[in-house]
Amino acid sequence: MSDYNHSEVEKKWQQRWKDNNTFKAVEQDGKEKYYCLVMLPYPSGNLHMGHVRNYSIGDVFARFHKMNGKNVIHPMGWDAFGMPAENAAIKHKVHPAKWTKQNIARMREQLKALGISYDWDREIATCDSEYYKWNQWFFIKMWEKGLVFRKAANVNWCPSCNTVLANEQVSEGVCWRCKNHTEHRDLEQWFVKITDYADELLEGHKELAGWPEQVLSMQRNWIGKSYGAEVDFALSGSGKKLKIFTTRPDTLFGATFMVIAPEHEIINELKDKIKNWDEVAKYIVESGKKSNIERSQSKEKTGVKLEGVHAINPVNGKETPIFVADYVLTGYGTGAIMAVPAHDQRDLEFAKKYNVPIVEVIKGENSDISNKAYEDEGVLVNSGQFDGIKSADAFNIVSEWVEKHGFGKKTINFKLKDWLISRQRYWGTPIPMIHCPMCGIVPVPEKDLPVTLPEDVEFTGEGESPLKSSESFVRVKCPKCGMPARRETDTMDTFVDSSWYFARYCDAHNDNAPFDGKKVNYWMPIDQYIGGIEHACMHLIYSRFWHKVMRDLQMVNSDEPFTNLLTQGMVTLGGSAMSKSKGNTVSPDEIVEEYGADTARLFILFAAPPQKQLDWSTEGVEGCWRFINRIWRLKDIVNSKAESAASDNDKADMLRIMHQTIKKVTGDIEKEHQFNTAISSVMELVNYLYTYKFHGNDNSVSLEAYKAVVLLMTPFTPHLCEEIWENLGNKDFISSVGWPAFDEKFIKQDTIEIPVQINGKVRGKIFISAEAGEEDVKKIVLADEKTAQNLKDKQLVKFIYVKNKIVTLVVK
RNA sequence: GGGCGGAUGGCGGAACUGGCAGACGCACAGGACUUAAAAUCCUGAGGCUCGCAAGAGCCGUGAGGGUUCGAUUCCCUCUCCGCCCACCA
C-alpha cells in the first residue's frame, strides 16, 4: 500500500488540466451556461487564508456545475490599481507597476498551486492599459449622456505634505505620513450621477431573490429613500427663502427654530444681516476642522444662533430663530431643517441647551415630552385648522396645504449621493479629459485612447498628484481647436475598475470594444457571485449601477448583473480580520507544502459553513489530511475484490447509504451551500465502507460506493480524485465526468425504527412498516412490552403518530 | 441611536417544515498491531445521581417567561457578542 504523495499528484494534475485546457470556457449554443465568479483580489503580495476560503468556495460551485453538464465560465483577474502600490513607491522607491506585477506573479502561482479551476486565458489586470482604456471609454460615454459632471467637493488635505488624502489616510484627524493635522478643502471633483438610478437600484431588489436578505437590507438603508416635503421658510427682512426638507410635515406647527449646516451657502448671503458674524464665522471654521466622524461622535450638540435674522413659519406666520449647527449635514436633503423639539430627540436636546420653546403638536397615548421627544404617531394638537387629524393622515393633508399655498411640495429624498470618482493620485485610470482655455472641457477622442500613465514620475508623497509633475502628460493640444491645453490629472476611483470587470471576462482580449455583445449576453448575468459582506453597499451598488448604464447603452440585455450572491464570512485571527495592513495574515504556503492543496481546501470548507465567520486555527488540519489518506487507502481495500461474504441485506444497506449520501451532498452544494455538512456526510459513507464486509471476490457494490465517494469529493479535493479515478482505470478526467445521480428506490426502507414518547419523553423504540397507517402503528405501540409497562395504572389521553417520525402518547 | 445576524459539549460545528439535541471532525481515553514509538484499524465518551454490570433516573441548546402532546426551532422580555450604517431631519 503506497502512501499518498500529495505534492507529486497535485503538480501532475495541475499540469494536465493546463495541457488539456480542461477549464477553458467556450460559448456553445444550446448548452446551459454557468457563470461562477468570486470578487477579484487586490494584489497585496501574498495569498492569505481568507483568499483560500473565497476561491475554494467558488471552485466548489464551478466544478460541481461543470460535472453537472453545464458550460462553466470561471475567470480570475486582479484589482490592480490603488493606494498600497503608490505607498510602496513612496516608501521603497519601486514603481507601482513593478510592485503590482511582482505581487500578481506571486499570487498567481499561489492560486495555481491550489488547483482552482480557472480559465486562465481570460485573466485581466485592471492596471493594464488594454483594460483601463475601456474605463476611459465608458467615462466619455457617460459624459456624453450627462452622467458625468463636475462640482466642488470637500476633500481631506494635508497642509504639510501639500496633498489630498484619502479617508483611509486620515486617522483621528492626522495625516498617515507626517502626523500633522489635516483639514478640509473644496476642490473641483468629477462625479457620476448614480442618483439618477436610485429608484431603479431599489426597485431592482425585486429581481434579486437569490441574494441574502441582509445585503438587500443594507442596500436599502444605503439608498435611503424617504418620503417627505420641502418647505420654504421666508427670511425676515431679506426677501430670501430658506428651503428645508422634512419627513414629518405633520409636525410643521411644532417647528420652533431652524438649523442650517455650517457649509450652507445662505450664511454668506446673510452676512450683512447677521449681527454676531464673528462668532458665527468662528464656529464655521471650527466645525470645518472636524472630520465627519468627529462631528457624529461628539456627545453634545453645538451651534450658534444667527442674531438679527428670523425665519417665518408659513403655516402660522410665527418668527423662529435660526441656528447654525454641525449636527445638520450639508449633503442630505437641503442642508437645512426645521427643528421640532417636541418630536425629534436631537432637536429636543438642542432646544433645551439653547432655551428654545418646545411646542407639542402630536398627542399620542401616554405621550410625555418632558424628558424625551415623542416620535410616534398620534393626533395633531396646537396645529390650527389641522387639530384632531391623525398624524399619519396629516402627512398628506399638510403637504398638500403647503403645496396649494405655494410654500413647498411633497418630495422624495435619497441618502445615496452621487459617486465622487476623481482621485488626486497616480496609480489609477487617468480621466480622459482635456481642459482647453478656449473650448472648456473636451473629452479625449476615442481614437486617442487609452490615455496611458506616464513613466517619468517621481513618488514623494508630497505635493499634488504625481501626474502633475509629468510635463509630457500634462501638456497637450486641444482636440477641438488645436491650441495648447492642459490634460486632466485626476484618476478614477478603483471602484470603477471593479464595476464592469465581470463583463470584460466574457471577452477579455477584445481590442475594438469593451466586449462583444453576443459573448456578454451568452455568459451574463452571473449565476453565482461570491464575496465578502463588506462589499454589500459600495461595490455591489456601483456595479449594479454600471450594469444598468451598460444596458441603457444597449451593450448588455440584462437588468441585473448578479443573480445569486453568497457572502462568505471573514477568516479572522484571534477575532480580527486578516489583512496585510494589520500584519496578521496566515499564508497557505506551509499547509500546501506539508499537507497539499486538497487538505488546505478541504479544511477551510469543512471548518464552518461558508457564510459564517471563521477564526483561524490549525487544529483540525491533520484530521482532513487523515481523511484524504483514508479515501486513498480505501482504493486498495476495495480493489482487493473481497466482498462476497456480504449478504444481500448488507449490499442493500450499502447502496442505501450511498444513494442517501449522493442526495445529501448534491442538495448541500446546490441548494444549501453548506459544504461542511456535505463533507461530513461523505465521511460517514467512507466510515461505512471501512466497516463493510470484505471477503471473497465480488466487489461490485463496494466499488460502486467507492466511485461515488471519489466523484462527490471532486469539487473539494480535485487532485486526489483525479489520481484515484485514473488509478481505477478511467481515461476521462473526473473533472469533466458526470455528477452521480441518486435513486429514491434505493433510499426507501420497508421497515423503520421510530421513537415512542410518553408525555414528551422518549421511553422506547418500535419497528414499523414505512407504509403503516396510524391505526396499525397504534396496535404495534400498545402491544409493545415496554410501552405497556409504562402505561400500567395510567390512562391514555391522546395518541399522536407523525408519519415516519415519532409516536407520542399523552397519559394521565 | 438605527438595521441585520449570532449565542448549542473541552473546541469547530450538526439537527428537514415544531418531532430521538450533540451528526461529522478536532482534542481525549481504552484496545489491536509493534521489541517500542509513530502511523493505521477498532471502540468509548454532554453533565449529574444510582448500579459490579447490563442499565435506570434526572438535568441540559445565553437568562427568564409563554404557546404546544412535544420548542435549539415559534412568541414576549432581557443579557452578551459580531457586522453594517450612523446627528439622514
Coordinates of N, CA, C and O in Angstrom, one line a residue, chain A residues 380-473:
Chain A
L380 N -53.1 65.4 15.9 CA -52.5 66.8 15.9 C -53.2 67.7 16.9 O -54.4 67.7 17.1
V381 N -52.3 68.5 17.6 CA -52.8 69.5 18.6 C -52.0 70.8 18.3 O -51.0 70.7 17.7
N382 N -52.5 71.9 18.8 CA -51.8 73.2 18.6 C -51.5 73.4 17.2 O -50.5 74.0 16.8
S383 N -52.3 72.9 16.3 CA -52.0 73.0 14.8 C -53.1 73.6 14.0 O -53.4 73.3 12.9
G384 N -53.7 74.6 14.6 CA -54.7 75.4 13.9 C -55.8 74.6 13.3 O -56.4 73.7 14.0
Q385 N -56.0 74.8 12.0 CA -57.1 74.1 11.4 C -56.9 72.6 11.3 O -57.9 71.9 10.9
F386 N -55.7 72.1 11.6 CA -55.5 70.7 11.4 C -55.7 69.9 12.7 O -55.4 68.7 12.8
D387 N -56.0 70.6 13.8 CA -56.2 69.9 15.1 C -57.2 68.7 14.9 O -58.2 68.8 14.3
G388 N -56.8 67.6 15.6 CA -57.7 66.5 15.6 C -57.4 65.5 14.5 O -57.9 64.4 14.5
I389 N -56.6 65.8 13.5 CA -56.3 64.9 12.4 C -55.2 63.9 12.9 O -54.3 64.3 13.7
K390 N -55.3 62.7 12.5 CA -54.3 61.7 12.8 C -53.0 62.1 12.1 O -53.0 62.5 10.9
S391 N -51.9 61.9 12.8 CA -50.6 62.3 12.2 C -50.3 61.6 10.9 O -49.7 62.2 10.0
A392 N -50.7 60.3 10.8 CA -50.5 59.6 9.6 C -51.2 60.2 8.4 O -50.6 60.3 7.3
D393 N -52.4 60.7 8.6 CA -53.2 61.4 7.5 C -52.6 62.8 7.3 O -52.6 63.3 6.2
A394 N -52.2 63.4 8.4 CA -51.7 64.8 8.3 C -50.5 64.9 7.4 O -50.3 66.0 6.8
F395 N -49.7 63.9 7.2 CA -48.6 63.9 6.3 C -49.0 64.4 5.0 O -48.4 65.4 4.4
N396 N -50.1 63.8 4.4 CA -50.6 64.3 3.1 C -51.3 65.6 3.2 O -51.1 66.5 2.3
I397 N -52.2 65.7 4.2 CA -53.0 66.9 4.3 C -52.2 68.2 4.4 O -52.4 69.1 3.7
V398 N -51.2 68.1 5.3 CA -50.4 69.3 5.5 C -49.6 69.6 4.3 O -49.4 70.7 3.8
S399 N -49.0 68.5 3.7 CA -48.1 68.7 2.5 C -48.9 69.3 1.4 O -48.4 70.2 0.6
E400 N -50.2 68.9 1.2 CA -51.0 69.4 0.1 C -51.4 70.9 0.4 O -51.4 71.7 -0.5
W401 N -51.6 71.2 1.7 CA -51.9 72.6 2.0 C -50.7 73.5 1.7 O -50.8 74.5 1.1
V402 N -49.5 73.0 2.0 CA -48.3 73.7 1.8 C -48.1 73.9 0.3 O -47.8 75.0 -0.2
E403 N -48.4 72.9 -0.5 CA -48.2 72.9 -1.9 C -49.2 73.9 -2.5 O -48.8 74.7 -3.4
K404 N -50.4 73.8 -2.1 CA -51.5 74.7 -2.6 C -51.2 76.2 -2.4 O -51.5 77.0 -3.2
H405 N -50.6 76.5 -1.2 CA -50.3 77.8 -0.9 C -48.9 78.3 -1.4 O -48.5 79.4 -1.0
G406 N -48.3 77.4 -2.1 CA -47.0 77.8 -2.8 C -45.8 77.9 -1.8 O -44.8 78.6 -2.1
F407 N -45.9 77.2 -0.7 CA -44.8 77.2 0.2 C -43.8 76.0 0.0 O -42.8 75.9 0.7
G408 N -44.2 75.1 -0.8 CA -43.3 73.9 -1.0 C -44.0 72.8 -1.7 O -45.0 73.0 -2.4
K409 N -43.5 71.6 -1.6 CA -44.1 70.5 -2.3 C -43.7 69.2 -1.6 O -42.6 69.1 -0.9
K410 N -44.5 68.2 -1.9 CA -44.1 66.8 -1.4 C -42.9 66.4 -2.2 O -42.7 66.7 -3.4
T411 N -42.0 65.6 -1.6 CA -40.8 65.2 -2.3 C -40.2 63.9 -1.8 O -40.6 63.5 -0.7
I412 N -39.3 63.4 -2.5 CA -38.7 62.1 -2.1 C -37.2 62.4 -2.0 O -36.6 63.1 -2.8
N413 N -36.6 61.9 -1.0 CA -35.1 62.1 -0.8 C -34.4 60.8 -0.7 O -34.9 59.8 -0.2
F414 N -33.2 60.8 -1.1 CA -32.3 59.6 -1.0 C -31.1 60.0 -0.2 O -30.5 61.0 -0.4
K415 N -30.6 59.0 0.5 CA -29.3 59.2 1.2 C -28.2 59.0 0.2 O -27.1 59.5 0.4
L416 N -28.5 58.1 -0.8 CA -27.5 57.8 -1.8 C -27.0 59.1 -2.4 O -27.8 60.0 -2.8
K417 N -25.7 59.3 -2.4 CA -25.2 60.5 -3.0 C -24.5 60.2 -4.3 O -24.2 59.1 -4.6
D418 N -24.3 61.2 -5.2 CA -23.6 61.0 -6.4 C -22.2 60.5 -6.1 O -21.6 60.9 -5.1
W419 N -21.7 59.7 -7.0 CA -20.5 59.0 -6.8 C -19.3 59.9 -7.2 O -19.1 60.2 -8.3
L420 N -18.5 60.3 -6.1 CA -17.3 61.1 -6.4 C -16.2 60.2 -6.9 O -15.7 59.3 -6.1
I421 N -15.9 60.3 -8.2 CA -14.9 59.3 -8.7 C -13.5 59.8 -8.9 O -12.7 59.0 -9.3
S422 N -13.3 61.1 -8.7 CA -11.9 61.5 -9.0 C -11.0 61.4 -7.8 O -11.4 61.6 -6.7
R423 N -9.8 61.0 -8.1 CA -8.8 60.9 -7.1 C -7.5 61.6 -7.5 O -7.2 61.5 -8.7
Q424 N -6.9 62.3 -6.6 CA -5.7 63.1 -6.9 C -4.5 62.2 -6.7 O -3.6 62.5 -5.9
R425 N -4.5 61.0 -7.4 CA -3.4 60.1 -7.3 C -2.9 59.7 -8.6 O -3.4 60.0 -9.7
Y426 N -1.8 58.9 -8.6 CA -1.1 58.4 -9.8 C -1.7 57.1 -10.2 O -2.1 56.9 -11.4
W427 N -1.8 56.1 -9.3 CA -2.0 54.7 -9.7 C -3.5 54.4 -9.9 O -4.1 53.8 -9.0
G428 N -4.0 54.9 -11.0 CA -5.4 54.7 -11.3 C -5.6 55.0 -12.8 O -4.7 55.4 -13.5
T429 N -6.8 54.9 -13.2 CA -7.1 55.2 -14.6 C -7.2 56.7 -14.8 O -8.0 57.4 -14.2
P430 N -6.3 57.3 -15.7 CA -6.4 58.7 -16.0 C -7.8 59.1 -16.6 O -8.3 58.4 -17.4
I431 N -8.3 60.2 -16.0 CA -9.6 60.6 -16.6 C -9.4 61.3 -17.9 O -8.5 62.2 -18.0
P432 N -10.0 60.8 -18.9 CA -9.7 61.2 -20.3 C -10.3 62.5 -20.8 O -11.1 62.5 -21.7
M433 N -9.9 63.5 -20.1 CA -10.4 64.9 -20.4 C -9.3 65.9 -20.5 O -8.2 65.7 -20.0
I434 N -9.6 66.9 -21.3 CA -8.6 68.0 -21.6 C -9.3 69.3 -21.3 O -10.4 69.5 -21.7
H435 N -8.5 70.1 -20.6 CA -9.0 71.5 -20.3 C -8.4 72.5 -21.2 O -7.2 72.7 -21.2
C436 N -9.3 73.0 -22.1 CA -8.8 74.0 -23.1 C -9.3 75.4 -22.7 O -10.4 75.6 -22.3
P437 N -8.3 76.3 -22.7 CA -8.7 77.7 -22.3 C -9.8 78.3 -23.2 O -10.6 79.1 -22.8
M438 N -9.9 77.8 -24.4 CA -10.9 78.3 -25.4 C -12.2 77.5 -25.4 O -13.2 78.0 -25.3
C439 N -12.0 76.1 -25.4 CA -13.2 75.3 -25.6 C -13.7 74.7 -24.3 O -14.8 74.1 -24.3
G440 N -13.1 74.9 -23.2 CA -13.5 74.4 -22.0 C -13.1 72.9 -21.8 O -12.0 72.5 -22.3
I441 N -14.0 72.1 -21.3 CA -13.6 70.7 -21.1 C -14.0 69.9 -22.3 O -15.1 69.9 -22.8
V442 N -12.9 69.2 -22.8 CA -13.1 68.5 -24.1 C -12.6 67.0 -23.8 O -11.5 66.8 -23.3
P443 N -13.5 66.0 -24.2 CA -13.1 64.6 -24.0 C -12.0 64.3 -25.0 O -11.9 64.8 -26.1
V444 N -11.1 63.4 -24.6 CA -10.1 62.8 -25.5 C -10.8 62.0 -26.6 O -11.7 61.2 -26.2
P445 N -10.5 62.3 -27.8 CA -11.2 61.5 -28.9 C -10.9 60.0 -28.8 O -9.9 59.6 -28.3
E446 N -11.9 59.2 -29.1 CA -11.8 57.8 -28.9 C -10.6 57.2 -29.5 O -10.0 56.2 -29.0
K447 N -10.2 57.7 -30.7 CA -9.0 57.1 -31.4 C -7.7 57.3 -30.6 O -6.7 56.6 -30.8
D448 N -7.7 58.3 -29.7 CA -6.5 58.6 -28.9 C -6.5 57.8 -27.6 O -5.5 57.9 -26.8
L449 N -7.5 57.0 -27.3 CA -7.5 56.1 -26.1 C -6.6 54.9 -26.4 O -6.5 54.4 -27.5
P450 N -6.0 54.4 -25.4 CA -6.0 54.9 -24.0 C -5.1 56.0 -23.7 O -4.1 56.2 -24.4
V451 N -5.5 56.8 -22.7 CA -4.6 57.8 -22.1 C -3.8 57.0 -21.1 O -4.3 56.6 -20.1
T452 N -2.5 56.8 -21.4 CA -1.7 55.9 -20.6 C -1.0 56.7 -19.5 O -0.7 57.9 -19.7
L453 N -0.7 56.0 -18.4 CA 0.1 56.6 -17.3 C 1.5 56.9 -17.7 O 2.2 56.0 -18.3
P454 N 2.0 58.1 -17.5 CA 3.4 58.4 -17.9 C 4.4 57.7 -16.9 O 4.0 57.4 -15.8
E455 N 5.6 57.4 -17.4 CA 6.6 56.7 -16.6 C 7.5 57.7 -15.9 O 8.1 57.4 -14.8
D456 N 7.6 58.9 -16.4 CA 8.6 59.9 -15.9 C 8.0 60.6 -14.7 O 7.8 61.8 -14.7
V457 N 7.8 59.9 -13.6 CA 7.1 60.5 -12.5 C 7.8 60.1 -11.2 O 8.3 59.0 -11.1
E458 N 7.9 61.0 -10.3 CA 8.6 60.7 -9.0 C 7.6 60.6 -7.9 O 6.6 61.4 -7.9
F459 N 7.8 59.7 -7.0 CA 6.8 59.5 -5.9 C 7.4 59.9 -4.6 O 8.3 59.2 -4.0
T460 N 6.9 61.0 -4.1 CA 7.5 61.6 -2.9 C 6.5 61.6 -1.8 O 6.8 61.6 -0.6
G461 N 5.2 61.5 -2.1 CA 4.2 61.6 -1.1 C 3.9 63.0 -0.7 O 3.0 63.3 0.1
E462 N 4.6 63.9 -1.3 CA 4.3 65.3 -1.0 C 3.8 66.0 -2.3 O 4.0 65.5 -3.4
G463 N 3.2 67.1 -2.1 CA 2.8 67.9 -3.2 C 1.5 67.3 -3.8 O 1.0 66.3 -3.3
E464 N 1.1 67.9 -4.9 CA -0.1 67.5 -5.5 C 0.1 66.2 -6.3 O 1.2 65.6 -6.2
S465 N -0.9 65.7 -7.0 CA -0.8 64.4 -7.7 C 0.5 64.3 -8.5 O 0.9 65.2 -9.2
P466 N 1.2 63.2 -8.4 CA 2.4 63.0 -9.1 C 2.2 63.2 -10.6 O 3.2 63.6 -11.3
L467 N 1.0 63.0 -11.1 CA 0.8 63.2 -12.6 C 1.0 64.6 -13.0 O 1.4 64.9 -14.1
K468 N 0.8 65.5 -12.0 CA 1.0 67.0 -12.4 C 2.5 67.3 -12.7 O 2.8 68.3 -13.3
S469 N 3.4 66.4 -12.2 CA 4.8 66.7 -12.4 C 5.3 66.2 -13.7 O 6.4 66.5 -14.1
S470 N 4.4 65.5 -14.5 CA 4.9 65.0 -15.8 C 4.5 65.9 -16.9 O 3.3 66.0 -17.3
E471 N 5.4 66.7 -17.4 CA 5.2 67.6 -18.4 C 4.6 67.0 -19.7 O 3.7 67.5 -20.3
S472 N 5.2 65.8 -20.0 CA 4.8 65.2 -21.3 C 3.3 64.7 -21.2 O 2.6 64.6 -22.2
F473 N 2.9 64.5 -19.9 CA 1.5 64.1 -19.7 C 0.5 65.3 -19.8 O -0.5 65.2 -20.4

